[in-house]
PDB file of C-alpha atoms in Angstrom:
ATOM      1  CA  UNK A   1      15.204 -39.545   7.357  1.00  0.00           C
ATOM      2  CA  UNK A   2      16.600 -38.713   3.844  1.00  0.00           C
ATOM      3  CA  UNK A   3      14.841 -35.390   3.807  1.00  0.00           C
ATOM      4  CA  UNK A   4      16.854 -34.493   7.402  1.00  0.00           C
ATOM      5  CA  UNK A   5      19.708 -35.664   6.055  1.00  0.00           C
ATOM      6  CA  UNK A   6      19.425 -33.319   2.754  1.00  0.00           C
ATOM      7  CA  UNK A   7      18.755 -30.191   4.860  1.00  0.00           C
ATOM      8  CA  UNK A   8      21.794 -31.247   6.869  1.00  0.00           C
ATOM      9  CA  UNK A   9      23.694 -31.947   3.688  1.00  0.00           C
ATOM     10  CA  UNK A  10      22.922 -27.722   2.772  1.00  0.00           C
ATOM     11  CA  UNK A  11      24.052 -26.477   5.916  1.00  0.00           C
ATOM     12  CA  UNK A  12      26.986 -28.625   5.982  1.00  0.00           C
ATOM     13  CA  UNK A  13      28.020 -27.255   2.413  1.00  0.00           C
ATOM     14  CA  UNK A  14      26.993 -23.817   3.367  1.00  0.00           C
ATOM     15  CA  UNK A  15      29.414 -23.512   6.081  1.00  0.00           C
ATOM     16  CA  UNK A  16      32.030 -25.069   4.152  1.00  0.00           C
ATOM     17  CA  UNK A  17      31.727 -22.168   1.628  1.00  0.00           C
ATOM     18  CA  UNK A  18      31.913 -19.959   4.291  1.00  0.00           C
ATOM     19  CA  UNK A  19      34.979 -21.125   5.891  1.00  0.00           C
ATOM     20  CA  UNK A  20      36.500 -20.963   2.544  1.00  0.00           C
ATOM     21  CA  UNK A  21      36.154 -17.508   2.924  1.00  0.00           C
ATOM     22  CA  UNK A  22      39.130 -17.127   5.196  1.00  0.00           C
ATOM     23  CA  UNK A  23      37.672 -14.058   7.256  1.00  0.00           C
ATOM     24  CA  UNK A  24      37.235 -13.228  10.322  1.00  0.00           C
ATOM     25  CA  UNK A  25      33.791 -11.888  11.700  1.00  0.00           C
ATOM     26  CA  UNK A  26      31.694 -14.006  13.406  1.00  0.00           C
ATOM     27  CA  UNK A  27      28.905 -12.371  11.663  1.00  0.00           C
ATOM     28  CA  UNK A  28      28.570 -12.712   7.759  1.00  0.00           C
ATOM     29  CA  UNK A  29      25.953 -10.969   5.783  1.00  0.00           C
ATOM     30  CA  UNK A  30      24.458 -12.806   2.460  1.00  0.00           C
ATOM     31  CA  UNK A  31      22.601 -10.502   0.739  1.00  0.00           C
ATOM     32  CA  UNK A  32      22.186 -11.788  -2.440  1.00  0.00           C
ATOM     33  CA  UNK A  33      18.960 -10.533  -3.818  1.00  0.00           C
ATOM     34  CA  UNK A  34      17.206 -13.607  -4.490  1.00  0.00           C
ATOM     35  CA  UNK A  35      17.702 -15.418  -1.576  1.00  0.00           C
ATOM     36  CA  UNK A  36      14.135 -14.667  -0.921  1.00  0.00           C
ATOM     37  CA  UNK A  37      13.086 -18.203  -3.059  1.00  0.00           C
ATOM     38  CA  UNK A  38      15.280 -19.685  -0.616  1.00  0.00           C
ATOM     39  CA  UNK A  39      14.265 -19.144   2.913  1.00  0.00           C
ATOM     40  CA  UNK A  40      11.903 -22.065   3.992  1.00  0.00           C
ATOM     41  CA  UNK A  41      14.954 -23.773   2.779  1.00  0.00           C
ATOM     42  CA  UNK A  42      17.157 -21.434   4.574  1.00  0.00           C
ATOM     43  CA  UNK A  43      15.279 -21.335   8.061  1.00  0.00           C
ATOM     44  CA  UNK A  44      15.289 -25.558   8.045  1.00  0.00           C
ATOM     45  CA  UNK A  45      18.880 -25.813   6.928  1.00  0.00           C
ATOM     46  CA  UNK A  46      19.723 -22.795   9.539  1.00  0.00           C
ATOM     47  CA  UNK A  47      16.946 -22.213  11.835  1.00  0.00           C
ATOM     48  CA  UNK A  48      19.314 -19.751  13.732  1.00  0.00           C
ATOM     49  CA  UNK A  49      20.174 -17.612  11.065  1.00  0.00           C
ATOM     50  CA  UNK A  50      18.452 -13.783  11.156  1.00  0.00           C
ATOM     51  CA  UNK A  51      16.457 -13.677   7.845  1.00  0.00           C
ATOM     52  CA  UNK A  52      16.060  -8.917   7.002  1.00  0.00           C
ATOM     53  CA  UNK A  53      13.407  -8.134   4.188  1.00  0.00           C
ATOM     54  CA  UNK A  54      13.808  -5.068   3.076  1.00  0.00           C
ATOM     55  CA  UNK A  55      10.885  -3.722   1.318  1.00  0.00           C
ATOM     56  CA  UNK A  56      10.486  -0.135  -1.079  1.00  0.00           C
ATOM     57  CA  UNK A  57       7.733   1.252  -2.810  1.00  0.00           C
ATOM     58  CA  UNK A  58       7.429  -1.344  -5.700  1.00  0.00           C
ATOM     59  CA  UNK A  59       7.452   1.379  -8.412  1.00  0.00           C
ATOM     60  CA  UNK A  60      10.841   2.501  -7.485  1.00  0.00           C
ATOM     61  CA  UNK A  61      12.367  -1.255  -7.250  1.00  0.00           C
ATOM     62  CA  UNK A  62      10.667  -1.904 -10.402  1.00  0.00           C
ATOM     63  CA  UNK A  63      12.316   0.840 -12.074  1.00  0.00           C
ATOM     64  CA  UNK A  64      16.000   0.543 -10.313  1.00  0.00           C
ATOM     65  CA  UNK A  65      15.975  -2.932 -12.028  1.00  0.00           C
ATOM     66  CA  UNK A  66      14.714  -1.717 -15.218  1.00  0.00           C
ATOM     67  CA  UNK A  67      17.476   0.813 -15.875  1.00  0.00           C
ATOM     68  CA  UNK A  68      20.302  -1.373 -14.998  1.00  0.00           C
ATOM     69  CA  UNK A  69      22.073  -3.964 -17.254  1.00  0.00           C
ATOM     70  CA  UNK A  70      22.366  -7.154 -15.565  1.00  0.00           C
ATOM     71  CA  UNK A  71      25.288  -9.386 -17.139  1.00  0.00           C
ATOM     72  CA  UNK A  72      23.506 -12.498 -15.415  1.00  0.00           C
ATOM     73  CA  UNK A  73      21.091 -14.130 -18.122  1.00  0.00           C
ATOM     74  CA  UNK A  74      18.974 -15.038 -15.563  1.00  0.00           C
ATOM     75  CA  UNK A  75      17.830 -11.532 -15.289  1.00  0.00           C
ATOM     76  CA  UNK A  76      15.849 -11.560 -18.716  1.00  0.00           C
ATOM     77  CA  UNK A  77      12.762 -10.802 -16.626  1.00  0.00           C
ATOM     78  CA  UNK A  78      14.031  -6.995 -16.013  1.00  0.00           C
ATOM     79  CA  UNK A  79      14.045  -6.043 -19.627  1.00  0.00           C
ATOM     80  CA  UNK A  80      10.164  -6.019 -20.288  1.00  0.00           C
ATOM     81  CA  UNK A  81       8.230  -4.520 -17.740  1.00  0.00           C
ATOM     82  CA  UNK A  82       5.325  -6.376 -18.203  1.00  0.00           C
ATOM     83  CA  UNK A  83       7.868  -9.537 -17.171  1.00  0.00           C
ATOM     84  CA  UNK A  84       9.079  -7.653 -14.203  1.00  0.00           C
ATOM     85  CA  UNK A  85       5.813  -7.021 -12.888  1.00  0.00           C
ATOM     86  CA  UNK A  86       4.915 -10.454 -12.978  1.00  0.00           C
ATOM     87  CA  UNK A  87       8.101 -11.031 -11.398  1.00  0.00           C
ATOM     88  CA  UNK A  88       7.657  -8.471  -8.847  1.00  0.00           C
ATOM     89  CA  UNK A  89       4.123  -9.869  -7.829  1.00  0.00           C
ATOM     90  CA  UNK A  90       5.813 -13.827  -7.767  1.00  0.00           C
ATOM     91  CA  UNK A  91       8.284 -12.029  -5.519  1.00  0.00           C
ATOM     92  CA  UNK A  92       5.304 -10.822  -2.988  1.00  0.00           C
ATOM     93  CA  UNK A  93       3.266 -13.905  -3.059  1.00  0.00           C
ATOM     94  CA  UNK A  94       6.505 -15.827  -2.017  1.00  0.00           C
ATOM     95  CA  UNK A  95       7.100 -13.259   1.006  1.00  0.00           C
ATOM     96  CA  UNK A  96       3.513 -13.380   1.952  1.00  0.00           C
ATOM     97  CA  UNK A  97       4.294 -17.503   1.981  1.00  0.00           C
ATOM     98  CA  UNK A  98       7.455 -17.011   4.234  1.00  0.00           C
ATOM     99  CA  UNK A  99       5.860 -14.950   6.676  1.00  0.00           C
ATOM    100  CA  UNK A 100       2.397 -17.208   7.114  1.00  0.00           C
ATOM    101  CA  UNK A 101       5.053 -20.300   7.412  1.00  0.00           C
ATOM    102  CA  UNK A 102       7.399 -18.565   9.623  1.00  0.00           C
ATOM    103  CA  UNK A 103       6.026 -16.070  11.604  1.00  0.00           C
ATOM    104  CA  UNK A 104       8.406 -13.532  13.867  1.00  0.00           C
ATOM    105  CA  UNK A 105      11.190 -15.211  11.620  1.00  0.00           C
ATOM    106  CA  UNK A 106      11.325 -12.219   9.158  1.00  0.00           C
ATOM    107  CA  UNK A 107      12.536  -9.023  10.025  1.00  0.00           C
ATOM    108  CA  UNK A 108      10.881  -6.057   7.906  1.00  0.00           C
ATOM    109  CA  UNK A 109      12.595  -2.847   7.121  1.00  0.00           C
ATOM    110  CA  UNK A 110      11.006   0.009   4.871  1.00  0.00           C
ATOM    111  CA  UNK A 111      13.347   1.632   2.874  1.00  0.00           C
ATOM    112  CA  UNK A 112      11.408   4.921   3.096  1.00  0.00           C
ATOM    113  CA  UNK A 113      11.565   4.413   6.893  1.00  0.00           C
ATOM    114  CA  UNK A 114      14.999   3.591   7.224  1.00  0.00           C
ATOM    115  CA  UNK A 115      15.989   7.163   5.382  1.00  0.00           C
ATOM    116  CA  UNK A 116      13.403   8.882   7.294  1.00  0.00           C
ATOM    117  CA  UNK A 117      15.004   7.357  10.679  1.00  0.00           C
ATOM    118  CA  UNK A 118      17.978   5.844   9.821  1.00  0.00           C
ATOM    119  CA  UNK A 119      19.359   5.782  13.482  1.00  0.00           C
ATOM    120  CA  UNK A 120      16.066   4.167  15.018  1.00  0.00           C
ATOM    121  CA  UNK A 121      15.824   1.681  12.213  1.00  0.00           C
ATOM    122  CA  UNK A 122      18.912   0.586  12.389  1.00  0.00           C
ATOM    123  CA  UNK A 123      18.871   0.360  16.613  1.00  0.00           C
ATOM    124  CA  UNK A 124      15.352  -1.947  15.733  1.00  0.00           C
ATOM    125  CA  UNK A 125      17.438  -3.924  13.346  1.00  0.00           C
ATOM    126  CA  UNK A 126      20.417  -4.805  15.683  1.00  0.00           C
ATOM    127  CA  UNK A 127      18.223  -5.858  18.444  1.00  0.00           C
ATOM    128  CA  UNK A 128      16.885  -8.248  16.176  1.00  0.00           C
ATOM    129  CA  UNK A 129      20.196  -9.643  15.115  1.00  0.00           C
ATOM    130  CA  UNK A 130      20.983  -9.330  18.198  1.00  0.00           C
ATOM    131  CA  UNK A 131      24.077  -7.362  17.730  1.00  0.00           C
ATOM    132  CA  UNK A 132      25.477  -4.321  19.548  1.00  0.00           C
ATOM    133  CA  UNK A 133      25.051  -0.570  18.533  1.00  0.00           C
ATOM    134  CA  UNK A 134      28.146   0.739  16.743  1.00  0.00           C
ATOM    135  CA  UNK A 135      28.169   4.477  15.866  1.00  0.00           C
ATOM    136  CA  UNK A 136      30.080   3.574  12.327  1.00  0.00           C
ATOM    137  CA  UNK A 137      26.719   1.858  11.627  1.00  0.00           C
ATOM    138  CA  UNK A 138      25.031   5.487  10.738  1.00  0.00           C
ATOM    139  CA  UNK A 139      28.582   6.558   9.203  1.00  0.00           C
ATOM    140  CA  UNK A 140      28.581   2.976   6.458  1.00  0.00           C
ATOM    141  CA  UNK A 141      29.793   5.557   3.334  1.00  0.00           C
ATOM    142  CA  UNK A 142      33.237   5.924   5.004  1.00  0.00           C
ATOM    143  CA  UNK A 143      33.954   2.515   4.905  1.00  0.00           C
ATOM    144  CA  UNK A 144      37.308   1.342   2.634  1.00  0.00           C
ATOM    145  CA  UNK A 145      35.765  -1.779   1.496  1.00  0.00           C
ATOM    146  CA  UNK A 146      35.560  -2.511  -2.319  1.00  0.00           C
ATOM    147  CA  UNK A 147      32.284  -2.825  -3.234  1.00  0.00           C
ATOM    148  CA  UNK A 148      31.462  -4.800  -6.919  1.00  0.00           C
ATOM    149  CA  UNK A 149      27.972  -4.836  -6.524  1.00  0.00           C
ATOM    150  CA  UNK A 150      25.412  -2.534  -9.012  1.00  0.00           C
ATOM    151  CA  UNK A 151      24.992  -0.078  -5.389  1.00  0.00           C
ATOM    152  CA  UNK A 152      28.792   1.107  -5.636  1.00  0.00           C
ATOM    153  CA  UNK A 153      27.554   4.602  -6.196  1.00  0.00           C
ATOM    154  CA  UNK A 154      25.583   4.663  -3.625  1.00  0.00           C
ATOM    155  CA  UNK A 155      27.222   2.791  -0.808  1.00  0.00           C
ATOM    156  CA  UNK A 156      29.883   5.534  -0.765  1.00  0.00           C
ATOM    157  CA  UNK A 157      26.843   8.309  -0.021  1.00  0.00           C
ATOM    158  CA  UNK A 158      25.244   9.070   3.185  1.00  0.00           C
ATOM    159  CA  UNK A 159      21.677   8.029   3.546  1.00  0.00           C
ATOM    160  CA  UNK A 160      19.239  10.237   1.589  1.00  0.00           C
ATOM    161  CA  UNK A 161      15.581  10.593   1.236  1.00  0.00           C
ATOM    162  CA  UNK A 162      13.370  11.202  -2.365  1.00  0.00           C
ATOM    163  CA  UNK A 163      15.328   7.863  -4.305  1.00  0.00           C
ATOM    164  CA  UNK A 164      11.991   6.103  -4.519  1.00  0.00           C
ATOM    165  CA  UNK A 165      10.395   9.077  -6.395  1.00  0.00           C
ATOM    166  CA  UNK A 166      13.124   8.804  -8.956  1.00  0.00           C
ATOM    167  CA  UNK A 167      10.842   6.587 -11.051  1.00  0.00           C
ATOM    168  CA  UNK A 168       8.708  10.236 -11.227  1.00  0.00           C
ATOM    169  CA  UNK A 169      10.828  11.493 -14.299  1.00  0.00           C
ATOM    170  CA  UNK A 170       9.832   8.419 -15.929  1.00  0.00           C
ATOM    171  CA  UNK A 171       6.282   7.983 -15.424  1.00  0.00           C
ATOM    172  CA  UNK A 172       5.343   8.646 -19.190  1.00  0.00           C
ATOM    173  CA  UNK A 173       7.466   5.770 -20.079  1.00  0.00           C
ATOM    174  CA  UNK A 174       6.665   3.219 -17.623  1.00  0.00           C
ATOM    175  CA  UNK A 175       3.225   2.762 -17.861  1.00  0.00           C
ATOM    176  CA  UNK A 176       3.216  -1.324 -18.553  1.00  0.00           C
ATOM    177  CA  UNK A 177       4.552  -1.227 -14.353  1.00  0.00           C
ATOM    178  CA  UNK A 178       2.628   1.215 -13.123  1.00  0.00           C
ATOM    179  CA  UNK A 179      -0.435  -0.222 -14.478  1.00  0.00           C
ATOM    180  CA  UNK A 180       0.552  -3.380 -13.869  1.00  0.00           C
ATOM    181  CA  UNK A 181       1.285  -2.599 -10.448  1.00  0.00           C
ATOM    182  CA  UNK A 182      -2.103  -1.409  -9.756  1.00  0.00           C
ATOM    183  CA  UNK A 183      -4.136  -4.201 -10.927  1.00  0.00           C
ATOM    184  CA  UNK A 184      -2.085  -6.979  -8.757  1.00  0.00           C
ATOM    185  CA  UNK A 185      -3.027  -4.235  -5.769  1.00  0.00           C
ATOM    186  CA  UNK A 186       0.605  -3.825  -4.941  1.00  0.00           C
ATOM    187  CA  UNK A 187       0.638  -0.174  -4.589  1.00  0.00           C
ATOM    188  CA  UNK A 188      -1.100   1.491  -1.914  1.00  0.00           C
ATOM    189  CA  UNK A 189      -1.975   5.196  -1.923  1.00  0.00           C
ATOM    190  CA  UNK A 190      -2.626   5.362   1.368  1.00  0.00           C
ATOM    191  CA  UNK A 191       0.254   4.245   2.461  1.00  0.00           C
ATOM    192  CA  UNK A 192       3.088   6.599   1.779  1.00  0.00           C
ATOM    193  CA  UNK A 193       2.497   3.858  -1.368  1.00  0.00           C
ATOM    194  CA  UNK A 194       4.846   1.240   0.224  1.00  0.00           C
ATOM    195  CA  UNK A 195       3.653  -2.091  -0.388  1.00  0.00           C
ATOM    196  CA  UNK A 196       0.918  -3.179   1.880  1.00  0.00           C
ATOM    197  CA  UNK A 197       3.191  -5.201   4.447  1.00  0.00           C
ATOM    198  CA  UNK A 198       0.691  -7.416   6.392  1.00  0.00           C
ATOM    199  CA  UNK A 199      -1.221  -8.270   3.261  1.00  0.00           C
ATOM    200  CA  UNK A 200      -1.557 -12.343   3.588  1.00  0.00           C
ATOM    201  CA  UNK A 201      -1.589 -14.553   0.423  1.00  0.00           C
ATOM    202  CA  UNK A 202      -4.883 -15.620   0.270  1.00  0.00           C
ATOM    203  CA  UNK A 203      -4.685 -19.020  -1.025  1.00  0.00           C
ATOM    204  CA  UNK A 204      -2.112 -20.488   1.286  1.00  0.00           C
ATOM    205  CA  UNK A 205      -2.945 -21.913   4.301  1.00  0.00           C
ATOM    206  CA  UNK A 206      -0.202 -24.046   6.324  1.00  0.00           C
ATOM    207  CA  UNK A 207      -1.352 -23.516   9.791  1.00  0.00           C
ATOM    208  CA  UNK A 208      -1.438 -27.142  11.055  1.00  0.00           C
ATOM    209  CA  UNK A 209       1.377 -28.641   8.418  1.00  0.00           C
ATOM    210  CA  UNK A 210       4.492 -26.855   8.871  1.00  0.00           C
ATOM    211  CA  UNK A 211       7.519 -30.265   7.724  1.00  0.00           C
ATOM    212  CA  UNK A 212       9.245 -28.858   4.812  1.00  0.00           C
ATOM    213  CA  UNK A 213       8.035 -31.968   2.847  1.00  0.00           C
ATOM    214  CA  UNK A 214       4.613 -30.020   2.491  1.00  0.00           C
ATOM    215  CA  UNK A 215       5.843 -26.671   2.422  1.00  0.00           C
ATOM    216  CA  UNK A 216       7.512 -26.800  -0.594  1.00  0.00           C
ATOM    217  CA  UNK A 217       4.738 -29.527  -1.830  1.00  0.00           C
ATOM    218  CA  UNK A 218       1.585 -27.284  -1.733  1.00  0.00           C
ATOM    219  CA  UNK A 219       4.034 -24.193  -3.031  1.00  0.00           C
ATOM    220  CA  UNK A 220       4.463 -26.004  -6.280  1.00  0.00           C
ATOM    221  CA  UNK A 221       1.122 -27.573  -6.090  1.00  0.00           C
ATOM    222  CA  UNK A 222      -1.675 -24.683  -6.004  1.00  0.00           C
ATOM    223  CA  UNK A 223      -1.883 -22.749  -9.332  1.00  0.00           C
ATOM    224  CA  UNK A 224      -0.395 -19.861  -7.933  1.00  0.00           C
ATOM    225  CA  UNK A 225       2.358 -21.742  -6.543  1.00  0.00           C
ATOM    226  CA  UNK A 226       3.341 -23.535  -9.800  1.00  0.00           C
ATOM    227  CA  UNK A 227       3.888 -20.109 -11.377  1.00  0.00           C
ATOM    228  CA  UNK A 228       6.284 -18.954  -8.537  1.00  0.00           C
ATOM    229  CA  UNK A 229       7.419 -22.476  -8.566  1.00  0.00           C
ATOM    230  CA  UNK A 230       8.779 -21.656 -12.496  1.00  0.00           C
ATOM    231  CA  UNK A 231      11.014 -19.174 -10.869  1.00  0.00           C
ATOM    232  CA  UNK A 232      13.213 -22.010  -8.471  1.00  0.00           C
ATOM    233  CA  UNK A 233      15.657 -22.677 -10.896  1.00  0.00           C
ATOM    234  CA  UNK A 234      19.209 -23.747  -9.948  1.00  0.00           C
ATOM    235  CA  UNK A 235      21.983 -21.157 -10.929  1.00  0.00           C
ATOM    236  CA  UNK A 236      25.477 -21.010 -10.966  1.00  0.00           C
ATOM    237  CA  UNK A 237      25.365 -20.413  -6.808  1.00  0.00           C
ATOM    238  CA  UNK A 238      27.140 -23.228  -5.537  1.00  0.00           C
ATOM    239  CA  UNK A 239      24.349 -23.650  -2.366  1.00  0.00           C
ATOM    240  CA  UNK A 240      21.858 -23.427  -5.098  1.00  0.00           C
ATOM    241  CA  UNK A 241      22.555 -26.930  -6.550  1.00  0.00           C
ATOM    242  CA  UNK A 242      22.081 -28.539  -3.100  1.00  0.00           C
ATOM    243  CA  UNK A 243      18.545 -26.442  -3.313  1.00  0.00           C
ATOM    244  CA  UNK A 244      18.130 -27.819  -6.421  1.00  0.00           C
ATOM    245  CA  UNK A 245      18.522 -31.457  -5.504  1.00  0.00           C
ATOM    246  CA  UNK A 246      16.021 -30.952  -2.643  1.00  0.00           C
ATOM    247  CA  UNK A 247      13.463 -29.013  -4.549  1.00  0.00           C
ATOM    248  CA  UNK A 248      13.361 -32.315  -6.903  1.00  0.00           C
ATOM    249  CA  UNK A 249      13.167 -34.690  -4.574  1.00  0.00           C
ATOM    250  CA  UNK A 250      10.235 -33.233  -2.689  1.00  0.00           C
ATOM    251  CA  UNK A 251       8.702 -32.202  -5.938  1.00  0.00           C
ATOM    252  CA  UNK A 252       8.219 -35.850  -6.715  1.00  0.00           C
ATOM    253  CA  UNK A 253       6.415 -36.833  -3.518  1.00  0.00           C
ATOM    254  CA  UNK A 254       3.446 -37.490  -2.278  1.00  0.00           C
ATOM    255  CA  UNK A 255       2.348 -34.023  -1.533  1.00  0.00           C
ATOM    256  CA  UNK A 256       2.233 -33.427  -5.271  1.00  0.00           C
ATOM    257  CA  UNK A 257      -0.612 -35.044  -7.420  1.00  0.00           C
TER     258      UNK A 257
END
């Protein structure tokens, strides 16, 4: 149907973009940080593709984006921590979605884990991908590769534990988060305060309709989906305007009234 043909249409242009690339691993990583809005789409479009979620105590990703300047203006959100909070609690609602709708799809890693046991994460993580151990896996900082991204500093360190305390120096400061944090229940002080992982979104409930049509109908159609919904906007990504274009479409179906 057209829908089919639209998810074929993504991975068709995905994997043109990719071959543009001109490289040659078999494997490529995309780790852009928002492809988290994107992986229904994702999983449909590529249902073979490994989908890692790497979660961190909220306080310390809420703070790591507040300090940096973002030249992206689709970043306003990080500026006023009130916004990011909201943002950061869109964010876990939209996981929680994922995982209901695709369960075993998703791949969790804990920051705070991985630096605790970096060589046992990362063993859990290539079994997943299915991809062999490689000793320069534990070694990444010596790589030679350039590295534009707003991690440059750190990609060049070893692994370290303590960065999600960082925040600590800050606490006066940051109050708007931290309090903000609290009353969406995203902090857990019983839990090394990493996010509660196998928290479910309560209002979603796709057990017995799982065609995208409907997926991405009752996300935009509940009132907690029609905020996160606010947040699937296309950007300069070329992918993104294919997402676009099929976010639309289904948008005006039947599955919304």
């Amino acid at each position: 149907g057209a829908l089919e043909d639209k998810v074929n249409l993504l991975r068709d242009e995905y994997y043109k973009i990719l071959s543009d690339l001109s490289v040659d691993e078999k494997v490529i990583t995309d780790k852009m940080p928002l492809n988290f809005r994107w992986i229904g789409f994702i999983l449909k479009a590529i249902p073979e593709a490994k989908i890692v979620h790497l979660r961190r105590d909220p306080r310390a990703v809420c703070w790591s984006i507040y300090k940096h300047y973002f030249t992206y203006d689709g970043n306003g959100y990080a500026y006023d921590q009130s916004d990011l909070v909201e943002y950061y609690k869109l964010y876990d609602d939209l996981m929680s979605f994922w995982h209901d709708l695709f369960p075993g799809k998703i791949h969790e890693v804990l920051y705070e884990e991985l630096t605790e046991n970096q060589e046992a994460e990362t063993k859990r993580l290539l079994e997943y991908c299915e991809l062999e151990w490689d000793e320069k896996c534990l070694n990444f900082h010596k790589s030679k590769r350039v590295v534009k991204t707003a991690s440059l500093d750190q990609v060049k360190k070893q692994m370290y534990t303590g960065s999600s305390e960082a925040w600590r120096k800050y606490e006066k400061y940051l109050q708007p988060i931290l309090d903000g944090l609290h009353k969406y229940e995203l902090i857990d002080e019983n839990v090394n305060n990493i996010t509660m992982i196998n928290k479910k979104a309560a209002n979603f409930d796709t057990s017995t309709r799982d065609d995208l049509n409907f997926q991405i109908g009752y996300l935009v159609s509940e009132k907690k989906g029609k905020k996160i919904a606010s947040i699937l906007k296309s950007e300069t990504n070329p992918v993104v305007g294919c997402l676009e274009y099929l976010f639309l479409d289904v948008r005006s179906g039947s599955a919304i009234r």
